GROMACS .gro file of C-alpha atoms in nm:
model
  239
    1MET     CA    1   2.696  -0.664   0.291
    2LYS     CA    2   2.485  -0.482   0.548
    3LYS     CA    3   2.108  -0.577   0.504
    4PRO     CA    4   1.878  -0.281   0.417
    5LEU     CA    5   1.644  -0.153   0.689
    6ILE     CA    6   1.274  -0.107   0.571
    7GLY     CA    7   1.040   0.113   0.762
    8ILE     CA    8   0.699  -0.025   0.762
    9THR     CA    9   0.398   0.193   0.843
   10SER     CA   10   0.140   0.085   1.117
   11SER     CA   11  -0.228   0.157   1.234
   12TYR     CA   12  -0.311   0.388   1.520
   13GLU     CA   13  -0.606   0.223   1.709
   14HIS     CA   14  -0.803   0.335   1.980
   15ASN     CA   15  -1.026   0.114   2.201
   16PRO     CA   16  -1.149   0.313   2.496
   17GLU     CA   17  -1.276  -0.015   2.664
   18SER     CA   18  -0.923  -0.150   2.688
   19GLU     CA   19  -0.660  -0.091   2.954
   20ASN     CA   20  -0.426  -0.010   2.644
   21ALA     CA   21  -0.656   0.215   2.486
   22TYR     CA   22  -0.424   0.321   2.222
   23LYS     CA   23  -0.189   0.085   2.007
   24THR     CA   24   0.027   0.050   1.723
   25SER     CA   25  -0.018  -0.263   1.510
   26VAL     CA   26   0.038  -0.396   1.167
   27SER     CA   27  -0.014  -0.756   0.995
   28ILE     CA   28   0.311  -0.963   1.037
   29ASP     CA   29   0.298  -1.064   0.678
   30TYR     CA   30   0.459  -0.734   0.570
   31SER     CA   31   0.756  -0.806   0.807
   32ARG     CA   32   0.790  -1.168   0.698
   33ALA     CA   33   0.788  -1.067   0.328
   34VAL     CA   34   1.067  -0.828   0.390
   35MET     CA   35   1.276  -1.061   0.590
   36ASN     CA   36   1.218  -1.340   0.349
   37ALA     CA   37   1.349  -1.106   0.066
   38GLY     CA   38   1.663  -1.023   0.291
   39GLY     CA   39   1.561  -0.693   0.448
   40ILE     CA   40   1.523  -0.589   0.802
   41PRO     CA   41   1.177  -0.467   0.887
   42VAL     CA   42   1.131  -0.191   1.133
   43VAL     CA   43   0.762  -0.100   1.232
   44LEU     CA   44   0.709   0.283   1.230
   45PRO     CA   45   0.441   0.422   1.514
   46VAL     CA   46   0.201   0.689   1.409
   47HIS     CA   47   0.325   1.033   1.543
   48ASP     CA   48   0.341   1.391   1.453
   49ASN     CA   49   0.674   1.478   1.530
   50ILE     CA   50   0.871   1.596   1.231
   51GLU     CA   51   1.227   1.589   1.377
   52VAL     CA   52   1.163   1.235   1.485
   53ILE     CA   53   1.036   1.150   1.133
   54LYS     CA   54   1.344   1.322   0.975
   55GLU     CA   55   1.574   1.105   1.228
   56GLN     CA   56   1.375   0.781   1.150
   57ILE     CA   57   1.429   0.850   0.765
   58SER     CA   58   1.781   0.892   0.807
   59HIS     CA   59   1.827   0.529   0.904
   60LEU     CA   60   1.588   0.371   0.657
   61ASP     CA   61   1.696   0.229   0.315
   62GLY     CA   62   1.337   0.156   0.193
   63LEU     CA   63   0.984   0.266   0.302
   64LEU     CA   64   0.673   0.027   0.285
   65LEU     CA   65   0.323   0.212   0.310
   66SER     CA   66   0.111  -0.072   0.452
   67GLY     CA   67  -0.268  -0.144   0.420
   68GLY     CA   68  -0.529  -0.028   0.686
   69VAL     CA   69  -0.831   0.187   0.734
   70ASP     CA   70  -0.975   0.433   0.498
   71SER     CA   71  -0.828   0.771   0.455
   72ASP     CA   72  -1.025   1.066   0.541
   73PRO     CA   73  -1.222   1.183   0.220
   74ALA     CA   74  -1.163   1.557   0.316
   75LEU     CA   75  -0.812   1.506   0.217
   76TYR     CA   76  -0.945   1.490  -0.146
   77GLY     CA   77  -1.213   1.753  -0.120
   78GLU     CA   78  -1.518   1.533  -0.046
   79ASP     CA   79  -1.774   1.481   0.215
   80SER     CA   80  -1.777   1.121   0.397
   81LEU     CA   81  -2.048   0.908   0.200
   82GLN     CA   82  -2.263   0.653   0.359
   83GLU     CA   83  -2.039   0.363   0.292
   84ILE     CA   84  -1.709   0.505   0.416
   85GLY     CA   85  -1.541   0.305   0.671
   86VAL     CA   86  -1.322   0.378   0.972
   87ILE     CA   87  -1.085   0.653   0.930
   88SER     CA   88  -0.767   0.745   1.105
   89PRO     CA   89  -0.660   1.109   1.090
   90GLU     CA   90  -0.377   1.066   1.312
   91ARG     CA   91  -0.237   0.810   1.059
   92ASP     CA   92  -0.313   1.017   0.764
   93LYS     CA   93  -0.123   1.304   0.889
   94PHE     CA   94   0.178   1.097   0.990
   95GLU     CA   95   0.195   0.907   0.652
   96ILE     CA   96   0.163   1.226   0.445
   97MET     CA   97   0.438   1.399   0.663
   98LEU     CA   98   0.650   1.083   0.635
   99LEU     CA   99   0.604   1.045   0.262
  100GLU     CA  100   0.673   1.416   0.186
  101GLU     CA  101   1.008   1.379   0.373
  102TYR     CA  102   1.097   1.054   0.236
  103LEU     CA  103   1.045   1.160  -0.121
  104LYS     CA  104   1.330   1.399  -0.084
  105THR     CA  105   1.576   1.094  -0.043
  106GLY     CA  106   1.487   0.932  -0.354
  107LYS     CA  107   1.506   0.606  -0.180
  108PRO     CA  108   1.277   0.312  -0.289
  109ILE     CA  109   0.905   0.297  -0.175
  110LEU     CA  110   0.653   0.016  -0.200
  111ALA     CA  111   0.285   0.090  -0.132
  112ILE     CA  112   0.024  -0.162  -0.068
  113CYS     CA  113  -0.342  -0.134  -0.078
  114ARG     CA  114  -0.433   0.161   0.169
  115GLY     CA  115  -0.081   0.276   0.068
  116LEU     CA  116  -0.156   0.294  -0.293
  117GLN     CA  117  -0.460   0.485  -0.214
  118LEU     CA  118  -0.273   0.731   0.018
  119VAL     CA  119  -0.008   0.792  -0.244
  120ASN     CA  120  -0.282   0.885  -0.492
  121ILE     CA  121  -0.425   1.111  -0.274
  122TYR     CA  122  -0.090   1.264  -0.167
  123PHE     CA  123  -0.033   1.349  -0.533
  124GLY     CA  124  -0.372   1.517  -0.590
  125GLY     CA  125  -0.597   1.210  -0.687
  126THR     CA  126  -0.920   1.089  -0.565
  127LEU     CA  127  -1.090   0.773  -0.442
  128TYR     CA  128  -1.433   0.569  -0.482
  129GLN     CA  129  -1.525   0.561  -0.120
  130ASP     CA  130  -1.683   0.240  -0.157
  131ILE     CA  131  -1.718  -0.035  -0.434
  132LYS     CA  132  -2.100   0.026  -0.451
  133TYR     CA  133  -2.019   0.370  -0.632
  134LEU     CA  134  -1.842   0.191  -0.907
  135ASP     CA  135  -2.034  -0.039  -1.173
  136THR     CA  136  -1.859  -0.386  -1.120
  137GLN     CA  137  -1.931  -0.744  -1.060
  138ILE     CA  138  -1.575  -0.852  -0.974
  139GLN     CA  139  -1.524  -0.959  -0.631
  140HIS     CA  140  -1.272  -0.705  -0.485
  141LYS     CA  141  -1.337  -0.786  -0.112
  142GLN     CA  142  -1.285  -1.171  -0.102
  143LYS     CA  143  -1.452  -1.376   0.159
  144TRP     CA  144  -1.215  -1.672   0.140
  145HIS     CA  145  -0.847  -1.706   0.238
  146LEU     CA  146  -0.674  -1.388   0.178
  147TYR     CA  147  -0.358  -1.541   0.019
  148LEU     CA  148  -0.566  -1.715  -0.257
  149PRO     CA  149  -0.601  -1.517  -0.600
  150THR     CA  150  -0.940  -1.427  -0.685
  151HIS     CA  151  -0.930  -1.213  -1.011
  152ASN     CA  152  -0.712  -1.150  -1.314
  153ILE     CA  153  -0.524  -0.830  -1.372
  154ASP     CA  154  -0.355  -0.719  -1.710
  155ILE     CA  155  -0.006  -0.560  -1.697
  156LEU     CA  156   0.018  -0.242  -1.875
  157GLY     CA  157   0.348  -0.180  -2.066
  158LYS     CA  158   0.674  -0.359  -2.031
  159ASP     CA  159   0.912  -0.101  -1.850
  160ASN     CA  160   0.813  -0.213  -1.505
  161ILE     CA  161   0.880  -0.483  -1.245
  162LEU     CA  162   0.542  -0.634  -1.279
  163TYR     CA  163   0.587  -0.716  -1.636
  164GLU     CA  164   0.938  -0.844  -1.554
  165ILE     CA  165   0.787  -1.092  -1.310
  166PHE     CA  166   0.451  -1.181  -1.434
  167GLY     CA  167   0.436  -1.105  -1.806
  168GLU     CA  168   0.108  -0.971  -1.959
  169LYS     CA  169  -0.123  -1.068  -1.679
  170THR     CA  170  -0.167  -1.261  -1.358
  171ARG     CA  171  -0.404  -1.352  -1.090
  172VAL     CA  172  -0.408  -1.146  -0.750
  173ASN     CA  173  -0.586  -1.165  -0.412
  174SER     CA  174  -0.814  -0.877  -0.348
  175PHE     CA  175  -0.924  -0.725  -0.007
  176HIS     CA  176  -1.028  -0.354  -0.046
  177HIS     CA  177  -1.379  -0.171  -0.068
  178GLN     CA  178  -1.206   0.159  -0.195
  179MET     CA  179  -1.008   0.208  -0.529
  180ILE     CA  180  -0.877   0.494  -0.723
  181LYS     CA  181  -1.128   0.715  -0.905
  182ASP     CA  182  -0.917   1.021  -1.043
  183LEU     CA  183  -0.542   0.920  -1.088
  184ALA     CA  184  -0.306   1.189  -0.968
  185GLU     CA  185  -0.093   1.361  -1.216
  186GLY     CA  186   0.251   1.213  -1.234
  187LEU     CA  187   0.151   0.852  -1.150
  188THR     CA  188   0.134   0.588  -1.413
  189PRO     CA  189  -0.110   0.287  -1.392
  190ILE     CA  190   0.090  -0.042  -1.469
  191ALA     CA  191  -0.206  -0.294  -1.397
  192LYS     CA  192  -0.593  -0.300  -1.408
  193SER     CA  193  -0.846  -0.553  -1.359
  194SER     CA  194  -1.098  -0.605  -1.632
  195ASP     CA  195  -1.346  -0.356  -1.482
  196GLY     CA  196  -1.086  -0.090  -1.494
  197VAL     CA  197  -0.989  -0.053  -1.140
  198ILE     CA  198  -0.615   0.038  -1.112
  199GLU     CA  199  -0.438  -0.242  -0.944
  200ALA     CA  200  -0.085  -0.097  -0.954
  201LEU     CA  201   0.093   0.190  -1.026
  202GLN     CA  202   0.432   0.352  -1.072
  203LYS     CA  203   0.599   0.699  -1.032
  204LYS     CA  204   0.819   0.672  -1.337
  205ASP     CA  205   1.054   0.983  -1.229
  206HIS     CA  206   1.153   0.792  -0.913
  207PRO     CA  207   1.423   0.554  -0.903
  208PHE     CA  208   1.186   0.273  -0.747
  209PHE     CA  209   0.843   0.378  -0.645
  210TYR     CA  210   0.566   0.121  -0.702
  211ALA     CA  211   0.217   0.049  -0.552
  212THR     CA  212  -0.017  -0.223  -0.561
  213GLN     CA  213  -0.396  -0.229  -0.473
  214TRP     CA  214  -0.380  -0.626  -0.390
  215HIS     CA  215  -0.174  -0.758  -0.095
  216PRO     CA  216   0.133  -0.938  -0.239
  217GLU     CA  217   0.274  -0.984   0.111
  218MET     CA  218  -0.033  -1.251   0.217
  219MET     CA  219   0.059  -1.437  -0.092
  220ALA     CA  220   0.422  -1.422  -0.085
  221VAL     CA  221   0.467  -1.563   0.266
  222ARG     CA  222   0.232  -1.850   0.180
  223GLY     CA  223   0.440  -2.000  -0.088
  224ASN     CA  224   0.362  -1.788  -0.402
  225ASP     CA  225   0.703  -1.754  -0.564
  226GLU     CA  226   0.618  -1.480  -0.805
  227MET     CA  227   0.462  -1.250  -0.535
  228LYS     CA  228   0.808  -1.315  -0.341
  229LYS     CA  229   0.971  -1.142  -0.636
  230ILE     CA  230   0.805  -0.809  -0.574
  231PHE     CA  231   0.980  -0.808  -0.246
  232ASN     CA  232   1.311  -0.933  -0.384
  233LYS     CA  233   1.328  -0.657  -0.618
  234PHE     CA  234   1.219  -0.413  -0.353
  235VAL     CA  235   1.492  -0.513  -0.119
  236GLU     CA  236   1.749  -0.536  -0.395
  237ALA     CA  237   1.676  -0.171  -0.475
  238CYS     CA  238   1.703  -0.071  -0.117
  239GLU     CA  239   2.056  -0.220  -0.102
   0.00000   0.00000   0.00000
């Protein structure tokens, strides 16, 4: 059987002090997690050519929206607050174009960290621009090894892959300073931390559309067998 081709979004970085001022980059953990699950990863560079996007999509069996820098708050109608981080309008534009076209195919989508936040923005939701604007004592941006779990999450409902894998709760790593504030219509939260932060969501009218706020790829490639199952189910759906 032909192995499924999984497109992975990447960052658009600009360093004017470097000879290679512009570059595409993404953590190798996404590719390793996909390969370990039996998929073939393909890194997608940022661009704004809709015809190329359509052609890329025609070859893909699955889409993974990866983590990265903050999205522009203007996308959800807000001014930038003091604790906003680095933004990348070029990446925002590309991923929105990509998601809009990819949704037409009905093929599987997995979104991670920034990916979850972008999905929420795309469908009309908003974000807390920084954890300081949310009343919580939980460590959401851990300072130790990123593959180690740092807080619990509760799985909501039984009709999703997270319940199939973890049951009612599990522990996850955490490396983000933004999170969902207003959840977009049509998206269903399927996991939360004890402070109410949405840690995972699902679009139930789609055959396979899941998003996590934590980084399962970091845990999966370093021996966490349960996190591996997220990618196993994703790649299986892409077949």
